[in-house]
Structures are given as C-alpha cells and as structure tokens.
Short mmCIF file of C-alpha atoms and ligand atoms in Angstrom, two decimals:
data_model
loop_
_atom_site.label_atom_id
_atom_site.label_comp_id
_atom_site.label_asym_id
_atom_site.label_seq_id
_atom_site.Cartn_x
_atom_site.Cartn_y
_atom_site.Cartn_z
CA MET A 24 -13.84 0.10 29.46
CA SER A 25 -11.90 1.77 26.70
CA LYS A 26 -11.38 -0.01 23.42
CA GLU A 27 -8.22 -2.00 23.07
CA TYR A 28 -6.65 -3.24 19.84
CA ASN A 29 -3.89 -5.81 19.51
CA ILE A 30 -1.43 -4.83 16.82
CA ALA A 31 1.40 -7.00 15.49
CA VAL A 32 4.48 -4.97 14.62
CA ILE A 33 7.14 -6.11 12.17
CA PRO A 34 9.81 -3.39 12.17
CA GLY A 35 11.87 -5.46 9.72
CA ASP A 36 15.10 -4.38 8.05
CA GLY A 37 17.15 -1.28 7.37
CA THR A 38 15.32 1.90 8.24
CA GLY A 39 12.11 -0.06 8.98
CA PRO A 40 12.60 -0.05 12.77
CA GLU A 41 13.37 3.70 12.83
CA VAL A 42 10.30 4.75 10.93
CA VAL A 43 8.04 2.29 12.75
CA ALA A 44 9.21 3.73 16.07
CA GLU A 45 8.05 7.18 14.96
CA GLY A 46 4.78 5.74 13.67
CA ILE A 47 4.13 4.16 17.05
CA LYS A 48 5.01 7.41 18.81
CA VAL A 49 2.30 9.12 16.77
CA LEU A 50 -0.22 6.28 17.14
CA ASN A 51 0.22 6.42 20.90
CA ALA A 52 -0.40 10.15 20.95
CA VAL A 53 -3.56 9.70 18.90
CA SER A 54 -4.87 6.86 21.02
CA SER A 55 -4.26 8.77 24.24
CA ARG A 56 -6.13 11.75 22.84
CA LEU A 57 -9.08 9.72 21.59
CA GLY A 58 -9.23 7.30 24.51
CA PHE A 59 -8.44 3.92 23.02
CA THR A 60 -5.51 1.61 23.58
CA LEU A 61 -3.14 -0.01 21.13
CA LYS A 62 -1.23 -3.03 22.42
CA TYR A 63 1.79 -3.89 20.32
CA THR A 64 3.53 -7.22 19.93
CA GLU A 65 6.78 -7.07 18.04
CA TYR A 66 7.98 -9.79 15.69
CA ASP A 67 11.57 -10.25 14.68
CA ILE A 68 11.07 -11.03 11.00
CA GLY A 69 13.27 -9.96 8.11
CA GLY A 70 16.69 -10.26 6.55
CA GLU A 71 18.63 -10.10 9.81
CA ARG A 72 16.75 -13.04 11.26
CA TYR A 73 17.08 -14.94 8.01
CA LYS A 74 20.84 -14.44 8.04
CA ARG A 75 21.05 -15.49 11.68
CA THR A 76 18.75 -18.51 11.64
CA GLY A 77 17.81 -19.32 8.05
CA GLU A 78 14.16 -18.67 8.95
CA THR A 79 11.98 -16.29 7.00
CA LEU A 80 8.41 -16.52 8.27
CA PRO A 81 7.86 -19.52 10.56
CA ASP A 82 4.43 -21.14 10.28
CA SER A 83 3.84 -20.51 13.97
CA VAL A 84 4.34 -16.76 13.50
CA LEU A 85 2.01 -16.74 10.52
CA GLU A 86 -0.66 -18.44 12.65
CA GLU A 87 -0.16 -15.87 15.40
CA LEU A 88 -0.44 -12.99 12.96
CA LYS A 89 -3.95 -14.16 12.12
CA GLN A 90 -5.03 -13.30 15.67
CA TYR A 91 -4.31 -9.58 15.54
CA LYS A 92 -6.52 -6.66 14.69
CA ALA A 93 -3.91 -5.42 12.21
CA ILE A 94 -0.23 -5.63 11.31
CA TYR A 95 2.13 -2.68 11.14
CA LEU A 96 5.13 -3.31 8.92
CA GLY A 97 8.34 -1.31 8.51
CA ALA A 98 10.29 -2.77 5.61
CA ILE A 99 11.62 -6.11 4.45
CA GLY A 100 14.80 -6.28 2.38
CA HIS A 101 18.48 -6.86 3.09
CA PRO A 102 21.48 -6.07 0.87
CA ASP A 103 23.15 -9.41 1.74
CA VAL A 104 20.12 -11.54 0.86
CA LYS A 105 19.52 -12.57 -2.73
CA PRO A 106 16.52 -10.70 -4.16
CA GLY A 107 13.34 -12.75 -4.18
CA ILE A 108 13.74 -14.79 -1.00
CA LEU A 109 12.47 -12.33 1.59
CA GLU A 110 9.93 -10.81 -0.79
CA LYS A 111 8.41 -14.17 -1.62
CA GLU A 112 8.67 -15.90 1.73
CA ILE A 113 7.69 -13.00 3.96
CA LEU A 114 5.81 -10.24 2.17
CA LEU A 115 4.02 -12.19 -0.56
CA ARG A 116 3.39 -15.17 1.71
CA THR A 117 1.72 -12.95 4.29
CA ARG A 118 -0.45 -11.35 1.60
CA PHE A 119 -1.49 -14.74 0.26
CA GLU A 120 -1.96 -16.64 3.50
CA LEU A 121 -3.87 -13.84 5.21
CA ASP A 122 -5.79 -13.41 1.97
CA GLN A 123 -5.03 -9.68 1.85
CA TYR A 124 -6.60 -9.43 -1.55
CA ILE A 125 -6.47 -5.67 -1.89
CA ASN A 126 -3.42 -3.46 -2.08
CA LEU A 127 -4.64 0.04 -1.44
CA ARG A 128 -2.40 2.93 -2.45
CA PRO A 129 -3.52 6.53 -2.00
CA VAL A 130 -1.76 8.90 -4.40
CA LYS A 131 -2.22 12.22 -2.69
CA LEU A 132 -0.06 15.27 -3.15
CA PHE A 133 -0.03 17.19 0.11
CA GLU A 134 0.05 20.96 -0.06
CA GLY A 135 3.62 22.20 -0.05
CA VAL A 136 5.11 19.04 -1.54
CA ASP A 137 6.99 19.23 -4.82
CA THR A 138 5.78 17.09 -7.67
CA PRO A 139 7.76 16.53 -10.85
CA LEU A 140 4.59 17.29 -12.82
CA LYS A 141 4.50 20.80 -14.20
CA ASN A 142 1.41 22.88 -13.39
CA LYS A 143 -0.15 20.20 -11.21
CA GLY A 144 -0.94 20.55 -7.54
CA PRO A 145 -2.87 18.92 -4.69
CA LYS A 146 -6.16 19.51 -6.52
CA GLU A 147 -5.01 17.53 -9.52
CA ILE A 148 -3.12 14.76 -7.76
CA ASP A 149 -5.50 13.00 -5.42
CA PHE A 150 -6.59 9.51 -6.38
CA VAL A 151 -6.42 5.98 -5.04
CA VAL A 152 -5.23 2.79 -6.68
CA VAL A 153 -6.97 -0.46 -5.76
CA ARG A 154 -4.57 -3.20 -6.78
CA GLU A 155 -5.54 -6.87 -6.72
CA ASN A 156 -3.04 -8.43 -4.32
CA THR A 157 -3.25 -12.23 -4.42
CA GLU A 158 -3.46 -13.30 -8.06
CA GLY A 159 -2.17 -12.33 -11.50
CA LEU A 160 1.50 -12.82 -12.18
CA TYR A 161 2.28 -12.97 -8.48
CA THR A 162 1.01 -16.50 -7.72
CA GLY A 163 4.24 -18.17 -8.81
CA ALA A 164 2.40 -20.29 -11.38
CA GLY A 165 4.57 -21.36 -14.27
CA GLY A 166 7.79 -23.18 -14.65
CA VAL A 167 11.05 -23.61 -16.42
CA LEU A 168 12.34 -26.24 -18.80
CA LYS A 169 15.93 -26.99 -19.78
CA LYS A 170 17.24 -24.32 -17.45
CA GLY A 171 20.67 -23.00 -18.29
CA THR A 172 20.66 -24.42 -21.80
CA LYS A 173 20.14 -22.69 -25.11
CA ASP A 174 16.71 -24.32 -25.25
CA GLU A 175 15.53 -22.88 -21.95
CA VAL A 176 11.80 -22.19 -21.72
CA ALA A 177 10.40 -19.95 -18.98
CA VAL A 178 6.67 -19.60 -18.43
CA GLN A 179 5.13 -17.25 -15.87
CA GLU A 180 1.38 -17.37 -15.85
CA SER A 181 -1.11 -14.73 -14.86
CA ILE A 182 -3.88 -16.30 -12.81
CA ASN A 183 -7.20 -14.45 -12.81
CA THR A 184 -10.18 -16.09 -11.15
CA ARG A 185 -13.72 -14.82 -11.41
CA LYS A 186 -13.93 -14.87 -7.64
CA GLY A 187 -10.64 -13.03 -7.12
CA VAL A 188 -11.39 -10.45 -9.77
CA GLU A 189 -14.94 -9.87 -8.64
CA ARG A 190 -14.15 -9.37 -4.97
CA CYS A 191 -11.46 -6.87 -5.91
CA LEU A 192 -13.86 -4.99 -8.17
CA ARG A 193 -16.55 -4.98 -5.49
CA PHE A 194 -14.09 -3.54 -3.00
CA ALA A 195 -13.15 -0.86 -5.55
CA PHE A 196 -16.77 0.10 -6.22
CA ASP A 197 -17.56 0.21 -2.50
CA TYR A 198 -14.44 2.25 -1.85
CA THR A 199 -15.26 4.72 -4.63
CA LYS A 200 -18.73 5.15 -3.20
CA LYS A 201 -17.43 5.66 0.32
CA ARG A 202 -14.75 8.09 -0.82
CA ASN A 203 -17.50 10.05 -2.54
CA LYS A 204 -15.16 12.39 -4.41
CA GLU A 205 -15.80 12.15 -8.16
CA ASN A 206 -17.61 8.82 -7.81
CA LYS A 207 -15.62 7.55 -10.74
CA LEU A 208 -13.91 4.19 -11.06
CA THR A 209 -11.41 3.49 -13.83
CA LEU A 210 -10.50 -0.05 -14.77
CA CYS A 211 -6.86 -0.19 -15.85
CA GLY A 212 -6.08 -3.19 -18.05
CA LYS A 213 -4.84 -4.28 -21.42
CA THR A 214 -7.93 -5.66 -23.14
CA ASN A 215 -6.37 -5.24 -26.58
CA VAL A 216 -3.60 -7.75 -25.92
CA LEU A 217 -4.34 -9.76 -22.77
CA THR A 218 -7.58 -10.96 -24.30
CA TYR A 219 -8.29 -13.71 -21.77
CA ALA A 220 -7.35 -12.09 -18.50
CA PHE A 221 -8.67 -8.61 -19.13
CA ASN A 222 -11.71 -9.86 -20.92
CA LEU A 223 -12.67 -11.49 -17.63
CA TRP A 224 -11.88 -8.26 -15.77
CA GLU A 225 -13.85 -6.19 -18.23
CA ARG A 226 -16.98 -8.35 -18.18
CA ALA A 227 -16.94 -8.59 -14.40
CA PHE A 228 -16.36 -4.83 -14.13
CA TYR A 229 -19.42 -3.89 -16.16
CA GLU A 230 -21.57 -6.57 -14.52
CA VAL A 231 -20.73 -5.38 -11.02
CA ALA A 232 -21.14 -1.75 -12.16
CA ILE A 233 -24.86 -2.33 -12.65
CA GLU A 234 -25.17 -2.60 -8.87
CA TYR A 235 -23.55 0.83 -8.47
CA PRO A 236 -25.61 3.23 -10.56
CA GLY A 237 -24.05 6.22 -8.76
CA ILE A 238 -20.54 5.35 -9.92
CA THR A 239 -19.26 6.45 -13.32
CA THR A 240 -17.15 3.76 -14.96
CA ASP A 241 -14.19 4.31 -17.20
CA TYR A 242 -11.54 2.16 -18.82
CA ALA A 243 -7.91 2.82 -19.74
CA HIS A 244 -5.18 0.52 -21.01
CA VAL A 245 -2.24 0.35 -18.62
CA ASP A 246 0.13 2.16 -21.01
CA ALA A 247 -2.37 4.95 -21.47
CA THR A 248 -2.95 5.02 -17.70
CA CYS A 249 0.76 5.83 -17.25
CA MET A 250 0.42 8.58 -19.78
CA TRP A 251 -2.65 10.12 -18.15
CA MET A 252 -1.18 9.83 -14.68
CA VAL A 253 1.54 12.19 -15.86
CA LYS A 254 -0.45 14.38 -18.23
CA ASN A 255 -3.89 14.56 -16.57
CA PRO A 256 -3.80 12.97 -13.12
CA GLU A 257 -6.97 14.90 -12.26
CA TRP A 258 -8.92 12.48 -14.45
CA PHE A 259 -8.57 9.79 -11.82
CA ASP A 260 -10.60 9.25 -8.69
CA VAL A 261 -10.17 5.53 -8.06
CA ILE A 262 -8.27 3.13 -10.34
CA VAL A 263 -8.73 -0.63 -10.08
CA THR A 264 -6.26 -3.01 -11.68
CA ASP A 265 -4.51 -6.35 -11.47
CA ASN A 266 -1.51 -7.20 -9.35
CA MET A 267 1.35 -6.53 -11.78
CA PHE A 268 -0.06 -3.40 -13.39
CA GLY A 269 -0.94 -2.15 -9.92
CA ASP A 270 2.62 -2.69 -8.76
CA ILE A 271 3.97 -0.65 -11.63
CA ILE A 272 1.52 2.24 -11.67
CA THR A 273 1.71 2.72 -7.91
CA ASP A 274 5.44 3.43 -8.09
CA LEU A 275 4.64 6.03 -10.72
CA GLY A 276 1.96 7.28 -8.34
CA ALA A 277 4.46 7.50 -5.48
CA MET A 278 6.74 9.67 -7.58
CA ILE A 279 4.06 12.18 -8.57
CA GLN A 280 2.95 12.52 -4.95
CA GLY A 281 6.42 13.45 -3.77
CA GLY A 282 8.31 10.18 -3.53
CA MET A 283 8.94 7.30 -1.20
CA GLY A 284 9.14 9.52 1.87
CA ILE A 285 5.39 9.98 1.85
CA ALA A 286 3.86 7.00 0.02
CA CYS A 287 2.10 4.37 2.09
CA GLY A 288 -0.11 1.41 1.42
CA GLY A 289 -2.36 -1.17 2.94
CA ASN A 290 -2.61 -4.88 2.24
CA ILE A 291 -6.24 -5.34 3.03
CA ASN A 292 -8.39 -8.31 3.86
CA PRO A 293 -11.71 -6.59 4.51
CA GLU A 294 -12.93 -9.65 6.40
CA GLY A 295 -9.65 -10.48 8.13
CA VAL A 296 -6.27 -9.12 9.18
CA SER A 297 -4.75 -6.27 7.17
CA MET A 298 -1.18 -5.04 7.03
CA PHE A 299 -0.04 -1.44 6.62
CA GLU A 300 3.35 -0.22 5.44
CA PRO A 301 5.39 2.65 4.10
CA ILE A 302 6.23 1.54 0.58
CA GLY A 303 9.75 2.90 0.37
CA GLY A 304 11.64 -0.26 1.31
CA SER A 305 14.46 -0.76 3.78
CA ALA A 306 16.80 1.96 2.37
CA PRO A 307 19.94 0.35 3.89
CA LYS A 308 22.24 3.27 3.15
CA TYR A 309 20.23 5.56 5.41
CA THR A 310 19.96 3.12 8.29
CA GLY A 311 20.70 4.37 11.79
CA LYS A 312 21.42 7.94 10.73
CA ASN A 313 18.21 9.61 11.88
CA ILE A 314 17.76 11.04 8.38
CA ILE A 315 15.07 8.83 6.83
CA ASN A 316 11.64 10.39 6.41
CA PRO A 317 9.12 8.71 8.76
CA LEU A 318 6.05 10.39 7.22
CA ALA A 319 5.16 7.41 5.01
CA ALA A 320 5.22 5.12 8.04
CA ILE A 321 3.25 7.64 10.08
CA LEU A 322 0.61 7.85 7.35
CA ALA A 323 0.54 4.05 7.14
CA GLY A 324 -0.32 4.17 10.84
CA GLY A 325 -3.17 6.50 9.92
CA MET A 326 -4.45 4.02 7.34
CA LEU A 327 -4.27 1.30 9.96
CA LEU A 328 -6.44 3.37 12.27
CA GLU A 329 -8.98 3.96 9.55
CA PHE A 330 -9.26 0.25 8.88
CA ILE A 331 -9.66 -0.77 12.50
CA GLY A 332 -12.51 1.74 12.79
CA GLU A 333 -10.74 4.77 14.24
CA LYS A 334 -11.30 7.15 11.34
CA GLU A 335 -11.06 10.22 13.55
CA GLY A 336 -7.53 9.18 14.48
CA ALA A 337 -6.62 8.71 10.84
CA ASP A 338 -7.88 12.21 10.07
CA LEU A 339 -5.85 13.69 12.93
CA ILE A 340 -2.69 12.13 11.54
CA GLU A 341 -3.34 13.36 8.04
CA LYS A 342 -4.00 16.89 9.29
CA ALA A 343 -0.88 16.91 11.44
CA VAL A 344 1.25 15.70 8.54
CA GLN A 345 -0.22 18.34 6.26
CA ASN A 346 0.49 21.09 8.81
CA ALA A 347 4.05 19.93 9.39
CA ILE A 348 4.77 19.88 5.67
CA LYS A 349 3.35 23.35 5.23
CA THR A 350 5.25 24.81 8.12
CA GLU A 351 8.37 22.99 9.27
CA ILE A 352 9.49 20.14 7.05
CA LYS A 353 11.67 21.47 4.24
CA SER A 354 11.83 18.45 1.95
CA LEU A 355 10.62 14.86 1.90
CA ASP A 356 14.01 13.51 0.88
CA ALA A 357 16.17 11.70 3.41
CA GLY A 358 18.73 14.08 4.85
CA LYS A 359 17.17 17.21 3.39
CA MET A 360 14.15 17.47 5.67
CA GLY A 361 15.65 20.15 7.89
CA MET A 362 15.05 17.89 10.88
CA GLY A 363 15.74 14.30 11.84
CA THR A 364 13.58 11.19 11.77
CA ARG A 365 12.90 11.35 15.51
CA GLU A 366 12.27 15.09 15.45
CA ILE A 367 9.61 14.67 12.79
CA GLY A 368 8.00 11.93 14.87
CA ASP A 369 8.02 14.25 17.91
CA LEU A 370 6.54 17.09 15.88
CA ILE A 371 3.64 15.03 14.52
CA ALA A 372 3.00 13.37 17.88
CA LYS A 373 2.78 16.78 19.54
CA SER A 374 0.59 18.10 16.78
CA VAL A 375 -2.02 15.32 16.94
CA LEU A 376 -2.49 16.20 20.60
CA SER A 377 -3.28 19.83 19.92
CA ILE A 378 -5.01 20.20 16.55
C1 IPM B 22 5.23 -3.60 -3.45
C2 IPM B 22 6.59 -4.22 -3.67
C3 IPM B 22 6.44 -5.74 -3.70
C4 IPM B 22 5.53 -6.09 -4.85
C5 IPM B 22 7.78 -6.48 -3.80
C6 IPM B 22 8.73 -6.08 -2.70
C7 IPM B 22 7.59 -7.97 -3.84
O1 IPM B 22 7.18 -3.73 -4.82
O2 IPM B 22 4.64 -3.82 -2.38
O3 IPM B 22 4.74 -2.91 -4.34
O4 IPM B 22 6.00 -6.26 -5.99
O5 IPM B 22 4.33 -6.20 -4.61
MN1 MN B 23 5.99 -2.29 -5.88
#
C-alpha cells in the first residue's frame, strides 16, 4: 500500500487561502509522481472566524491538530482585528502547545532573483536561521503596574531555560551537520549586555559543541549579525539564536533573499507535529485578485515534505521553483510577476511532473 499522510490545512486570512490552494496543487502533483498520498483536512481558523464567532483556536481543534503528520498554514491576520489577539491566541498558542520549539527559516537567494545587496548573488546568500520558538520574550511573562498612570511600570521578561536552550542548540548542530555545507554554526546573541540570558546560551553552546567536532563554531552579537548579513552574508551557514532576535533577523533575511513572495518557514517539533507557512502574512490588499505570489507557500509545502520524510519531493519543488524563476516569472512582487497566482501554481505543478 502506498504511504498516506494526514495533513491539517489552515488557509487562514487574506491571501492565505489563495496561496495555500496553489501549494496543495503542487503537493498533489508531487505526491502523484512519487506515489504517496496526502489527505487534507481543512480548519476554519483565523480572523474571519473570530469576527463571526468570537473564537480563535478552540481547545478541541488544538487537540485534533496534535493528531496530524503536519500542519500547512496560509496566513493569520485581519485588518479589523486588534493586533495581538490572533497572533497570540492562534499562532503563538499553536507553537507553544504543540511544542514547536524550532522556527526554521532558510535564507536562500534563487538564481534570477533580485537582492538589494550589491555584488551578492545565490552563492553568497544561502544560509539558514534556527530560531528558538517557545521561550525568550515570547512567553508572555511579565506584567504591568499602575497602567494608564504616570507611574506605569511595564515588565516583559525573557525566559531562557537550560532545557529549552539546549534542545534548540542540539537541533542547530544536528541541522548544520546534515546540511553539510560549510559545517559552521554561528550563535547570534548579545553576551555583552544580556549577561544572564546569553551567558546561558553561550555556555550551553560551547558545551554541546564538544559533541560535534566536525562543526566550526562562531559567535556574533545580534547587531553585528545584522551588519554581516548585509555586508558579508556568505559568512553564514547556519545561525542559531533566541526567539526575539530570530524574529528580527529573519525578516532581514527575507528581504535579502528577494522578499516576502519567496520566504517560507517551519515551526518544528522534531518529535511531534510541525507547521509550515509562507512568512509574508495575510496581505489583505491583494486578497482575491490573483496577483499574490504563491512561491513562498509552495516552498513551505516543500519544507513540509522534507520534514515528513519525503525529501525527494521537497527537492522536486525547489528545482521547479528555480526553473520557473529563471525562465518565466518576471518578478516576485505581487502584481508584477507577469502571471497570476493560479498560473504560477499551474506552472510549478506541471514542472514537478516533468523535471
Ligand atoms: C513570525 C511572525 C510572528 C512572530 C508574529 C505574527 C507573532 O512575525 O512568525 O515571524 O513574531 O513570531
Ligand atoms: Mn516575524
């Protein structure tokens, strides 16, 4: 019997459903070519449902999500919903409750894609950020006193546990080894100022490093990391960092790899259920126009395949995307691609069947 995988799909808000539809089109082409089956179950989660029913992520849905092989997410975010609600109650809650403790963000410049960096190309811009995804400033620890008065005090604490830090570092070392490119792992921190948190990170980093003699270790402060990402991106192979710094540097990463039309990421629980997404958000102003770029979602589908054990499928998707960019897609920006959202999906789906 052929392999069958159950995938939960959360198309979400804005352009999420459009790009997810193209991702599924491509995934289905890949699975038919390679002889496995993907069974999708769609969940109506996001700003629209929240506006309709007041519900964000019901406990029952969260429990169901734990049963799948993986989750494929479009985008969460709605212009009529106050910022923070959907992010916290849907996206962050899923990361925390499914213990998706890694946020994996490849920063890869495909051939033929424009980067704002002068004199840099695909050879220079090809690294991966391993971002801790369940701790740091994201836990919600802290509080407020005397809110709304002149004496207001706001405290937002960064939580770093030895266990949380170490498992993230181990993942990063293993990933660097498996990637086998430069075999170099850079810890990005701020040891000169955050002397508790990044002291823990630093000690754990060099202790774990002993178990990986084949991996070269390096360290850069987060401000310097931003500088090097622009000036010498070729210095990086894999970067490991905490949740907040990872959030910030991966947006910088997305920009140097050609923007939100191509950047994807995975929220990974290596022992559990992982969730894959284009990182561009719901882009409400482009909704329903067939002009949003689906490549990020399509590549997120590729990442999903890699993590469920269908690496060959992931490679097919990457190759097809690379070919399409080199030959037919004019730009990665919404509306300037020279073809529509659906047409790009068709093109990649056709291509994965024939390359
Ligand atoms: C991301 C996003 C989220 C984050 C937001 C939407 C909460 O920016 O996935 O990088 O900050 O992690
Ligand atoms: Mn972000």
